[in-house]
Amino acid sequence: MKVKVISVLEDNYMYLVIEESTRDAIAVDAAVPKRLLEIVRKEDVVLRAILTTHHHWDHARGNEELARLCPGLRVFGADQRIGALTDTVTHGQELTFGAIRVRCLFTPCHTSGHMCYFMWEDDSPDAPALFSGDTLFVGGCGQFFEGTAEQMFTNLTQILGALPKDTKVFCGHECTVRNLKFALKVEPENEMVKEKLAWAKRDEEDLPTVPSTLQEEFLYNPFLRIMEEPVQRFTGQTDPVEVLRTLRTERDNFKKPKERPNPPAMLAFDWGLFSPFLEKK
């Protein structure tokens, strides 16, 4: 199983997962069809399916065009708002693409229909992969647009946090530096945060910081460290859900980049209100 990391839009990632024995491929969050098909041609593979984590335009806007250009393409997801959806999946459902196995993990909160995808190959020495969309980021977690802290607590502790610790985490956005700057505010004495932040800022070429591993995330991601005393002290809370809720509020208000649109504009982008104007002519 080979994973191609494809940077698109402002800070999004889409992924092409290649089954190397058959040269079939599946895409995760195919937001930019032209770029994806360039990689498909370069890798000399056949695109068989799209796995969409959620319906936001920056993750799903390419589905309709790809379905038109690739007859027979299957589009998997858990939300009826996902364009060109052919297969609705549920929590725990398993899919097979050649030697690649996929387990669907329902993680509602960022959106009410968010699905993560856990992938592995039987009898392979390679670590499994988690495509976490906008639920779990390197050093952070997604905003609670359509859900609650209780839901995100379940997502991070009982669903994603329970996966094998060597799982590689491929998230939906490149926001690692911002996340780790916040993590450093939460735990200023955490050496792992300092090391990861220095590493993430290591270059001037915008190289991807994905994948991380789940084991690493437990060392520097404050949203996975809600039981740690320094994190609880920062939030002034001890109940894990309240720690998480406070962390998210603090992160939402933390050093918003000046060059980004204001929050209402960002919500409009997230909800796809501008997408009719962004389609290719």
Short mmCIF file of C-alpha atoms in Angstrom, two decimals, residues 7 51 87 96 177 200:
data_model
loop_
_atom_site.label_atom_id
_atom_site.label_comp_id
_atom_site.label_asym_id
_atom_site.label_seq_id
_atom_site.Cartn_x
_atom_site.Cartn_y
_atom_site.Cartn_z
CA SER A 7 -1.26 19.33 -1.25
CA LEU A 51 -13.50 7.85 0.22
CA ASP A 87 -22.20 4.00 -1.26
CA THR A 96 -11.82 -4.28 0.51
CA VAL A 177 2.70 24.77 13.16
CA ALA A 200 7.57 21.38 11.61
#
